[in-house]
Amino acid sequence: MRETVEIMRYPVTLTPAPEGGYMVSFVDIPEALTQGEPVAEALEAAKEALLPAFD
């Protein structure tokens, strides 16, 4: 039996935060906001911020 996995992509906006690091927001999901430093951590936090938006 084959299993189909659907991959969805959501563009993010990284904005430098005044106190350092980056604010992360999604155009399509405005309630999913997060932050992180460096960029890799900010993007990982972005993945986690999406989960509650789909509950």
XYZ file of C-alpha atoms in Angstrom:
55
model
C 0.000 0.000 0.000
C 1.341 3.407 -0.958
C 1.004 6.438 1.221
C 0.693 9.908 -0.260
C 2.251 12.790 1.607
C 1.275 16.316 0.683
C 3.872 19.009 1.274
C 2.596 22.523 1.718
C 4.732 25.633 1.564
C 4.070 28.923 3.298
C 6.210 31.966 2.463
C 7.666 33.775 5.472
C 8.868 37.318 6.008
C 11.975 37.771 8.167
C 12.277 41.270 9.614
C 15.318 42.304 11.665
C 14.161 42.997 15.233
C 15.451 46.169 16.945
C 16.689 44.140 19.940
C 18.414 41.608 17.668
C 17.310 38.470 15.904
C 14.440 38.275 13.452
C 10.672 38.573 13.629
C 8.952 35.947 11.488
C 5.513 36.401 9.975
C 3.384 34.651 7.369
C 1.402 36.549 4.733
C -1.265 33.812 4.559
C -1.485 33.158 8.326
C -1.214 36.490 10.183
C -1.816 34.950 13.635
C 1.343 32.811 13.326
C 4.096 35.103 14.614
C 7.430 34.155 16.145
C 11.051 35.216 16.390
C 14.529 33.755 16.573
C 18.245 34.339 16.255
C 20.083 33.398 14.037
C 18.081 32.961 10.811
C 18.141 29.143 11.063
C 16.558 29.287 14.533
C 13.978 31.811 13.322
C 12.982 29.481 10.483
C 12.741 26.497 12.837
C 10.527 28.562 15.152
C 8.400 29.426 12.111
C 7.639 25.737 11.530
C 6.509 25.385 15.142
C 4.392 28.556 14.946
C 2.359 27.090 12.087
C 1.119 24.026 13.987
C -1.445 25.794 16.231
C -2.838 27.641 13.202
C -4.125 24.316 11.838
C -5.682 22.953 15.043
